[in-house]
Amino acid sequence: MLLEKIGILIFIYLLITFKITILVVIINAIRTGWYWIHCSPIWIS
């Protein structure tokens, strides 16, 4: 029972960390090359 709870907590933690990492990458991409992203519809979809 305890191991299952710990496993769920680790899974949630990794999920949140993964989402934050994606957000940081997207924000950095927008900051450094917004014009490049804007001119490339392939990357948006």
Coordinates of C-alpha atoms in Angstrom, one line a residue:
M1 CA 0.0 0.0 0.0
L2 CA 2.8 2.4 1.0
L3 CA 4.9 1.5 -2.1
E4 CA 1.9 2.2 -4.4
K5 CA 1.4 5.6 -2.8
I6 CA 5.1 6.4 -3.2
G7 CA 5.0 5.2 -6.8
I8 CA 2.0 7.4 -7.6
L9 CA 3.7 10.4 -6.0
I10 CA 6.9 9.8 -8.0
F11 CA 4.8 9.5 -11.2
I12 CA 3.0 12.8 -10.5
Y13 CA 6.3 14.5 -9.6
L14 CA 7.9 13.3 -12.9
L15 CA 4.8 14.4 -14.9
I16 CA 4.8 17.9 -13.4
T17 CA 8.6 18.2 -13.9
F18 CA 8.2 17.0 -17.5
K19 CA 5.4 19.6 -18.1
I20 CA 7.5 22.4 -16.6
T21 CA 10.5 21.4 -18.8
I22 CA 8.3 21.5 -21.9
L23 CA 7.0 25.0 -20.8
V24 CA 10.5 26.3 -20.3
V25 CA 11.6 24.9 -23.7
I26 CA 8.6 26.6 -25.4
I27 CA 9.2 29.9 -23.7
N28 CA 12.9 29.9 -24.6
A29 CA 12.0 29.0 -28.2
I30 CA 9.5 31.9 -28.4
R31 CA 12.1 34.3 -26.8
T32 CA 15.0 33.3 -29.0
G33 CA 13.3 32.7 -32.4
W34 CA 9.7 33.8 -32.4
Y35 CA 10.0 34.9 -36.0
W36 CA 11.4 31.5 -37.0
I37 CA 8.6 29.6 -35.3
H38 CA 6.0 32.0 -36.7
C39 CA 7.3 31.4 -40.3
S40 CA 7.3 27.7 -39.8
P41 CA 3.7 26.3 -39.6
I42 CA 5.0 22.8 -39.4
W43 CA 6.5 23.3 -35.9
I44 CA 3.2 24.7 -34.6
S45 CA 1.2 21.6 -35.5

